[in-house]
Short mmCIF file of C-alpha atoms and ligand atoms in Angstrom, two decimals:
data_model
loop_
_atom_site.label_atom_id
_atom_site.label_comp_id
_atom_site.label_asym_id
_atom_site.label_seq_id
_atom_site.Cartn_x
_atom_site.Cartn_y
_atom_site.Cartn_z
CA MET A 3 0.00 0.00 0.00
CA ASN A 4 1.15 3.48 -0.87
CA LYS A 5 4.14 1.86 -2.49
CA LEU A 6 4.36 4.55 -5.15
CA LYS A 7 4.84 7.34 -2.61
CA SER A 8 8.12 5.82 -1.41
CA MET A 9 9.42 5.52 -4.98
CA THR A 10 11.60 7.73 -7.17
CA ILE A 11 10.40 8.89 -10.60
CA PRO A 12 12.41 6.19 -12.49
CA GLU A 13 10.97 3.51 -10.19
CA ILE A 14 7.41 4.71 -10.83
CA GLY A 15 8.36 4.72 -14.53
CA VAL A 16 9.07 0.97 -14.38
CA ILE A 17 5.59 0.32 -12.95
CA LEU A 18 3.95 2.48 -15.59
CA LYS A 19 5.82 0.68 -18.32
CA GLU A 20 4.38 -2.59 -17.02
CA LEU A 21 0.96 -0.97 -17.31
CA GLY A 22 1.72 0.07 -20.91
CA GLN A 23 1.83 3.76 -20.05
CA PRO A 24 4.20 6.44 -21.42
CA ALA A 25 7.18 7.40 -19.25
CA PHE A 26 6.17 11.05 -18.79
CA ARG A 27 3.25 9.97 -16.60
CA ALA A 28 5.72 9.00 -13.86
CA LYS A 29 6.67 12.61 -13.25
CA GLN A 30 3.02 13.71 -13.24
CA ILE A 31 2.07 11.08 -10.67
CA TYR A 32 5.14 11.83 -8.55
CA SER A 33 4.38 15.54 -8.39
CA TRP A 34 0.74 14.93 -7.47
CA LEU A 35 1.71 12.50 -4.71
CA HIS A 36 4.19 15.08 -3.39
CA LYS A 37 1.50 17.72 -3.24
CA GLY A 38 -0.35 15.62 -0.67
CA VAL A 39 -3.37 14.45 -2.70
CA ARG A 40 -5.66 11.99 -0.97
CA SER A 41 -6.97 10.23 -4.07
CA TYR A 42 -6.23 9.59 -7.73
CA GLU A 43 -9.39 11.55 -8.57
CA GLU A 44 -7.40 14.69 -7.83
CA MET A 45 -4.85 13.82 -10.54
CA THR A 46 -6.85 15.61 -13.20
CA ASN A 47 -4.26 15.34 -15.98
CA LEU A 48 -4.32 11.52 -15.91
CA PRO A 49 -6.77 9.52 -18.05
CA LYS A 50 -9.68 8.13 -16.05
CA ALA A 51 -8.80 4.51 -16.93
CA LEU A 52 -5.28 4.93 -15.56
CA ARG A 53 -6.57 6.52 -12.38
CA ASP A 54 -8.89 3.55 -11.86
CA THR A 55 -6.11 1.02 -12.46
CA LEU A 56 -3.76 2.81 -10.07
CA GLN A 57 -6.49 3.04 -7.45
CA GLU A 58 -7.00 -0.69 -7.67
CA LYS A 59 -3.32 -1.69 -7.68
CA TYR A 60 -1.71 1.02 -5.59
CA PRO A 61 -4.35 2.68 -3.40
CA ILE A 62 -3.29 5.99 -1.89
CA CYS A 63 -3.68 6.33 1.81
CA ALA A 64 -2.93 9.36 3.90
CA PRO A 65 -2.63 9.79 7.66
CA GLU A 66 -5.68 11.01 9.57
CA VAL A 67 -5.53 13.72 12.21
CA VAL A 68 -6.43 12.15 15.57
CA ARG A 69 -5.50 15.17 17.69
CA LYS A 70 -4.40 18.65 16.75
CA GLN A 71 -3.23 21.05 19.45
CA GLU A 72 -2.21 24.63 18.84
CA SER A 73 -0.16 26.60 21.33
CA GLN A 74 -1.74 29.87 22.40
CA LYS A 75 1.71 31.17 23.27
CA ASP A 76 3.76 30.70 20.11
CA GLY A 77 1.61 29.16 17.37
CA THR A 78 3.30 25.75 17.59
CA ILE A 79 0.97 23.06 16.24
CA LYS A 80 1.19 19.46 17.28
CA TYR A 81 -0.41 16.67 15.28
CA LEU A 82 -1.12 13.14 16.34
CA TRP A 83 -1.63 11.12 13.14
CA LYS A 84 -3.19 7.73 12.68
CA LEU A 85 -1.33 5.66 10.06
CA SER A 86 -3.01 3.15 7.77
CA ASP A 87 -2.30 0.26 10.17
CA GLY A 88 -3.81 2.12 13.14
CA ASN A 89 -0.49 3.10 14.75
CA CYS A 90 -0.02 6.73 15.79
CA VAL A 91 2.90 9.12 15.43
CA GLU A 92 3.45 12.78 16.27
CA THR A 93 4.60 15.74 14.20
CA VAL A 94 5.23 19.25 15.48
CA LEU A 95 5.16 22.43 13.40
CA MET A 96 7.23 25.27 14.87
CA ARG A 97 7.23 28.83 13.62
CA TYR A 98 10.79 30.16 13.61
CA HIS A 99 11.88 33.48 12.14
CA TYR A 100 13.82 31.67 9.41
CA GLY A 101 10.88 29.52 8.37
CA ASN A 102 8.29 26.96 9.40
CA THR A 103 9.96 23.84 10.72
CA VAL A 104 8.42 20.41 11.11
CA CYS A 105 9.72 17.93 13.60
CA ILE A 106 8.91 14.45 12.32
CA SER A 107 8.89 10.96 13.81
CA THR A 108 10.98 8.25 12.19
CA GLU A 109 9.66 5.19 14.03
CA VAL A 110 6.53 4.15 15.92
CA GLY A 111 8.00 4.11 19.43
CA CYS A 112 11.71 3.69 20.13
CA LYS A 113 13.98 1.02 21.57
CA MET A 114 16.83 3.25 22.76
CA GLY A 115 15.60 3.50 26.37
CA CYS A 116 16.79 7.04 27.28
CA ALA A 117 15.72 7.70 30.87
CA PHE A 118 14.22 11.16 30.25
CA CYS A 119 12.29 10.44 27.05
CA ALA A 120 8.57 9.67 26.74
CA SER A 121 8.92 8.14 23.25
CA THR A 122 10.74 5.06 24.45
CA LEU A 123 8.47 4.10 27.35
CA GLY A 124 6.46 1.58 25.32
CA GLY A 125 9.42 0.29 23.28
CA LEU A 126 9.67 0.08 19.50
CA VAL A 127 6.58 -0.94 17.54
CA ARG A 128 7.99 -0.58 14.02
CA PRO A 129 10.12 1.68 11.81
CA LEU A 130 8.34 4.14 9.49
CA LYS A 131 8.35 3.73 5.72
CA PRO A 132 9.82 6.59 3.65
CA TYR A 133 6.36 7.77 2.56
CA GLU A 134 5.14 7.81 6.17
CA MET A 135 7.87 10.34 7.00
CA LEU A 136 7.08 12.31 3.84
CA ASP A 137 3.35 12.28 4.67
CA GLN A 138 4.04 13.99 7.99
CA VAL A 139 5.65 16.91 6.18
CA LEU A 140 3.09 17.01 3.36
CA PHE A 141 -0.04 16.78 5.44
CA THR A 142 1.21 19.17 8.11
CA GLN A 143 1.67 21.67 5.30
CA VAL A 144 -1.72 20.88 3.71
CA ASP A 145 -3.63 20.94 7.00
CA SER A 146 -2.01 24.05 8.46
CA GLY A 147 -1.82 25.96 5.18
CA LEU A 148 1.70 27.02 6.24
CA PRO A 149 4.60 26.41 3.85
CA VAL A 150 7.27 24.18 5.36
CA SER A 151 10.90 25.11 4.68
CA HIS A 152 12.83 23.21 7.35
CA ILE A 153 12.69 19.68 8.74
CA VAL A 154 14.16 18.17 11.88
CA LEU A 155 14.24 14.40 12.43
CA MET A 156 13.79 14.78 16.16
CA GLY A 157 10.36 13.32 16.82
CA ILE A 158 9.57 9.80 18.00
CA GLY A 159 12.18 7.17 17.10
CA GLU A 160 15.87 6.88 16.35
CA PRO A 161 16.53 7.88 12.72
CA LEU A 162 19.77 5.92 12.47
CA ASP A 163 17.94 2.77 13.61
CA ASN A 164 15.92 3.16 10.37
CA LEU A 165 18.68 4.53 8.16
CA SER A 166 17.79 3.11 4.74
CA ASN A 167 14.20 4.38 4.94
CA VAL A 168 15.42 7.74 6.27
CA LEU A 169 17.88 8.07 3.37
CA ARG A 170 15.10 7.42 0.86
CA PHE A 171 12.87 9.95 2.65
CA LEU A 172 15.64 12.57 2.41
CA GLU A 173 16.02 11.89 -1.30
CA LEU A 174 12.27 12.27 -1.84
CA VAL A 175 11.75 15.44 0.18
CA ASN A 176 14.82 17.04 -1.40
CA SER A 177 13.82 16.27 -4.99
CA GLU A 178 13.06 19.15 -7.35
CA GLU A 179 9.85 17.52 -8.57
CA GLY A 180 8.78 17.01 -4.97
CA MET A 181 8.94 19.37 -1.99
CA ASN A 182 12.41 20.53 -2.99
CA ILE A 183 13.51 21.14 0.60
CA SER A 184 17.22 21.85 0.73
CA MET A 185 19.41 19.34 2.57
CA ARG A 186 20.89 22.31 4.41
CA HIS A 187 17.46 22.91 5.93
CA ILE A 188 17.27 19.40 7.37
CA SER A 189 18.68 18.20 10.72
CA LEU A 190 18.99 14.60 11.80
CA SER A 191 19.38 13.82 15.47
CA THR A 192 20.83 10.61 16.89
CA CYS A 193 21.47 9.24 20.36
CA GLY A 194 24.84 7.96 19.07
CA LEU A 195 24.78 4.78 16.97
CA VAL A 196 28.44 4.94 15.96
CA PRO A 197 28.52 2.51 12.98
CA LYS A 198 25.47 4.24 11.50
CA ILE A 199 27.11 7.67 11.88
CA ASP A 200 29.98 6.31 9.77
CA GLU A 201 27.52 4.89 7.25
CA LEU A 202 25.69 8.22 7.01
CA ALA A 203 29.01 10.04 6.52
CA GLN A 204 29.65 7.98 3.37
CA HIS A 205 26.68 9.71 1.74
CA LYS A 206 28.24 13.17 2.29
CA LEU A 207 24.88 14.84 2.65
CA GLN A 208 24.65 18.55 3.41
CA ILE A 209 22.21 17.93 6.29
CA SER A 210 23.08 18.96 9.85
CA LEU A 211 23.96 16.10 12.15
CA ALA A 212 22.85 16.56 15.75
CA ILE A 213 24.12 14.30 18.52
CA SER A 214 22.08 13.84 21.69
CA LEU A 215 24.98 14.01 24.08
CA HIS A 216 23.42 15.03 27.41
CA GLY A 217 26.57 14.27 29.38
CA PRO A 218 30.32 14.91 29.05
CA ASN A 219 31.46 11.48 30.27
CA ASN A 220 30.56 7.80 30.38
CA GLU A 221 29.47 7.87 34.00
CA ILE A 222 26.66 10.32 33.31
CA ARG A 223 25.71 9.01 29.89
CA ASN A 224 25.55 5.42 31.19
CA LYS A 225 23.03 6.55 33.79
CA ILE A 226 20.59 8.06 31.31
CA MET A 227 21.37 6.60 27.87
CA PRO A 228 21.75 2.80 27.54
CA VAL A 229 23.21 3.28 24.02
CA ASN A 230 26.36 4.61 25.70
CA LYS A 231 27.17 1.12 27.00
CA ALA A 232 27.47 -0.07 23.41
CA TYR A 233 29.18 3.08 22.09
CA PRO A 234 30.99 4.98 24.84
CA VAL A 235 31.46 8.71 24.58
CA GLU A 236 35.06 8.67 23.32
CA GLU A 237 34.02 6.40 20.43
CA LEU A 238 31.08 8.66 19.72
CA ILE A 239 33.23 11.79 19.57
CA ALA A 240 35.78 9.96 17.38
CA ALA A 241 32.91 9.13 14.99
CA CYS A 242 31.89 12.82 15.00
CA ARG A 243 35.44 13.79 14.03
CA ARG A 244 35.36 11.28 11.17
CA TYR A 245 31.95 12.64 10.14
CA TYR A 246 33.32 16.16 10.08
CA ASP A 247 36.36 15.07 8.06
CA LYS A 248 34.09 13.50 5.44
CA THR A 249 31.39 16.19 5.24
CA SER A 250 32.95 19.45 6.55
CA ARG A 251 29.67 20.00 8.35
CA ARG A 252 29.84 21.40 11.87
CA ILE A 253 28.29 19.01 14.40
CA HIS A 254 25.45 20.05 16.68
CA PHE A 255 25.31 18.65 20.18
CA GLU A 256 22.07 18.55 22.11
CA TYR A 257 22.43 18.72 25.83
CA ALA A 258 19.28 18.36 27.96
CA MET A 259 19.94 20.18 31.21
CA ILE A 260 18.97 17.93 34.13
CA ASN A 261 19.02 19.31 37.64
CA GLY A 262 22.00 18.07 39.68
CA LEU A 263 22.96 15.46 37.10
CA ASN A 264 24.84 17.11 34.22
CA ASP A 265 24.59 20.86 34.86
CA SER A 266 27.54 21.82 37.07
CA PRO A 267 30.38 24.21 36.07
CA GLN A 268 32.79 21.26 36.36
CA GLN A 269 30.72 19.36 33.79
CA ALA A 270 30.72 22.37 31.45
CA LYS A 271 34.52 22.31 31.58
CA GLU A 272 34.55 18.58 30.91
CA LEU A 273 32.33 19.16 27.92
CA LEU A 274 34.71 21.80 26.58
CA ALA A 275 37.63 19.38 26.89
CA LEU A 276 35.64 16.65 25.15
CA LEU A 277 34.77 18.83 22.16
CA LYS A 278 38.19 20.42 21.84
CA GLY A 279 39.23 20.90 18.22
CA LEU A 280 35.90 19.73 16.80
CA PRO A 281 33.80 22.37 15.00
CA ALA A 282 30.73 22.14 17.20
CA HIS A 283 27.64 23.95 18.33
CA VAL A 284 25.95 23.08 21.61
CA ASN A 285 22.22 23.38 22.01
CA LEU A 286 21.21 23.46 25.65
CA ILE A 287 17.68 22.17 26.16
CA PRO A 288 15.97 22.76 29.49
CA LEU A 289 14.66 19.25 30.29
CA ASN A 290 10.99 18.80 29.57
CA HIS A 291 9.57 17.04 32.56
CA VAL A 292 8.03 13.64 31.76
CA GLU A 293 5.51 12.39 34.32
CA GLU A 294 6.98 8.89 34.60
CA SER A 295 10.52 10.19 35.25
CA PRO A 296 12.13 11.47 38.48
CA LEU A 297 14.48 13.74 36.50
CA LYS A 298 13.91 17.48 36.84
CA PRO A 299 14.96 20.43 34.68
CA SER A 300 17.95 22.57 35.67
CA THR A 301 17.35 26.02 37.10
CA LYS A 302 17.55 29.01 34.76
CA ALA A 303 20.65 30.18 36.60
CA ALA A 304 22.41 26.83 36.13
CA VAL A 305 21.60 26.87 32.40
CA ALA A 306 22.91 30.42 32.01
CA ALA A 307 26.12 29.66 33.92
CA PHE A 308 26.71 26.53 31.84
CA GLN A 309 26.17 28.46 28.62
CA ASN A 310 28.59 31.20 29.71
CA LEU A 311 31.33 28.72 30.50
CA LEU A 312 30.97 27.08 27.08
CA GLU A 313 31.05 30.43 25.30
CA GLN A 314 34.09 31.53 27.30
CA GLY A 315 35.79 28.30 26.28
CA GLY A 316 35.17 29.13 22.61
CA VAL A 317 32.21 26.83 21.91
CA THR A 318 29.02 28.48 20.66
CA ALA A 319 26.07 27.48 22.79
CA THR A 320 22.42 28.43 22.51
CA VAL A 321 19.55 27.71 24.83
CA ARG A 322 16.65 26.20 22.95
CA ARG A 323 13.42 28.08 23.32
CA THR A 324 10.78 25.81 24.77
CA LEU A 325 8.04 26.01 22.16
CA GLY A 326 4.66 24.45 22.69
CA SER A 327 5.19 23.68 26.37
CA ASP A 328 1.45 24.20 26.90
CA ILE A 329 0.57 21.43 24.42
CA ASP A 330 2.79 18.47 25.37
CA ALA A 331 4.98 19.28 22.40
CA SER A 332 8.04 17.34 23.49
CA CYS A 333 8.88 13.97 22.10
CA GLY A 334 6.29 11.26 22.43
CA GLN A 335 4.15 12.82 25.15
CA LEU A 336 0.97 13.15 23.12
CA ARG A 337 1.12 9.67 21.62
CA ARG A 338 1.76 8.24 25.07
CA LYS A 339 -1.23 9.97 26.61
CA TYR A 340 -3.46 8.88 23.73
CA THR A 341 -2.40 5.22 23.71
CA GLN A 342 -2.71 5.00 27.50
CA LYS A 343 -6.27 6.27 27.46
CA ARG A 344 -7.50 3.68 24.98
N1 LIG B 9 16.40 9.45 18.75
C1 LIG B 9 16.96 10.68 18.32
C2 LIG B 9 15.95 11.73 17.92
C3 LIG B 9 14.71 11.91 18.74
S1 LIG B 9 14.72 12.76 20.26
C4 LIG B 9 17.91 11.22 19.35
O1 LIG B 9 18.02 10.63 20.42
O2 LIG B 9 18.57 12.22 19.10
C5 LIG B 9 15.06 14.46 19.92
C6 LIG B 9 15.82 15.12 21.06
O3 LIG B 9 14.96 15.37 22.19
C7 LIG B 9 16.97 14.29 21.55
O4 LIG B 9 18.08 15.12 21.79
C8 LIG B 9 16.43 13.76 22.87
O5 LIG B 9 17.45 13.35 23.71
C9 LIG B 9 15.64 14.96 23.36
N2 LIG B 9 14.67 14.68 24.42
C10 LIG B 9 13.92 13.58 24.62
N3 LIG B 9 13.15 13.71 25.72
C11 LIG B 9 13.44 14.92 26.23
C12 LIG B 9 12.97 15.64 27.37
N4 LIG B 9 12.08 15.10 28.21
N5 LIG B 9 13.47 16.88 27.59
C13 LIG B 9 14.39 17.41 26.75
N6 LIG B 9 14.85 16.79 25.66
C14 LIG B 9 14.39 15.56 25.41
#
């Protein structure tokens, strides 16, 4: 189902050839699918007979909005979508000065087990198909009426645990005949799957790579991120250096500030030492409190002091604005509440 929406134009061309159709139809179908149509009836430049055949062989399905919440504070919109198999994923639309940004999910659930994250509480259900990632961007744009210019792969799931589908999604969303979103406007965030970082580097994409670091050493990371036991922090940073050597893209580090755990001046200094010589940007994220977790956000003063120390040490650091805090906009919270209620 929806096979065509995960395909490139040449691949659709092969299917059309089998149906005895001219090659130019592939591009027409591709561009309709990438506009977010819900049925072949909308493809008005295709012959009726072809529309009927496609409907029968390759039915189009699109996600349905189960919940839509709009922040009164900052216009952030959060969608909970129902996929064709009944599973739900979340997408968040954020309005930044440089453009509307969608944060998409890459898997239904997650198996990474980070202690502070709501997305992983129920484990991994399944990875998303390329078109299911594309649909989140398309239908957020269609439903909100707001043009999307930036994408972050920072919703539910671990993108590098679903790398081949993510790579195909990036190819689709970047294509000129599709949404034509520049790779430079796309960020991919990972908890640190080292071999997959190396694999991604081989593709030399112009996307931004973000690493969920959250601690400057193994002791802290082991406490909150089980992935660190497989790929300790020194191996992770070595992989980041290799990634930079291959792509010349500065690495972004996300650092969720957790009260009393990773937010001391000593830890800021450790972080500086860890990142020494690596072109890096640190994004400090005040922890979003998750009901099931005992971890609490750092104080504003601790965040500011940490940021100052990084800046003084020559590493640019920004504090992420907390958008949509009135609508459960952080990772996996809405899906969790919805699936628990059923
Ligand atoms: N699996 C990927 C991408 C999804 S999570 C990754 O780990 O990077 C996107 C970001 O939100 C990650 O940096 C993650 O660690 C962070 N995050 C998850 N729960 C959070 C919370 N409660 N407060 C602050 N940041 C959180």
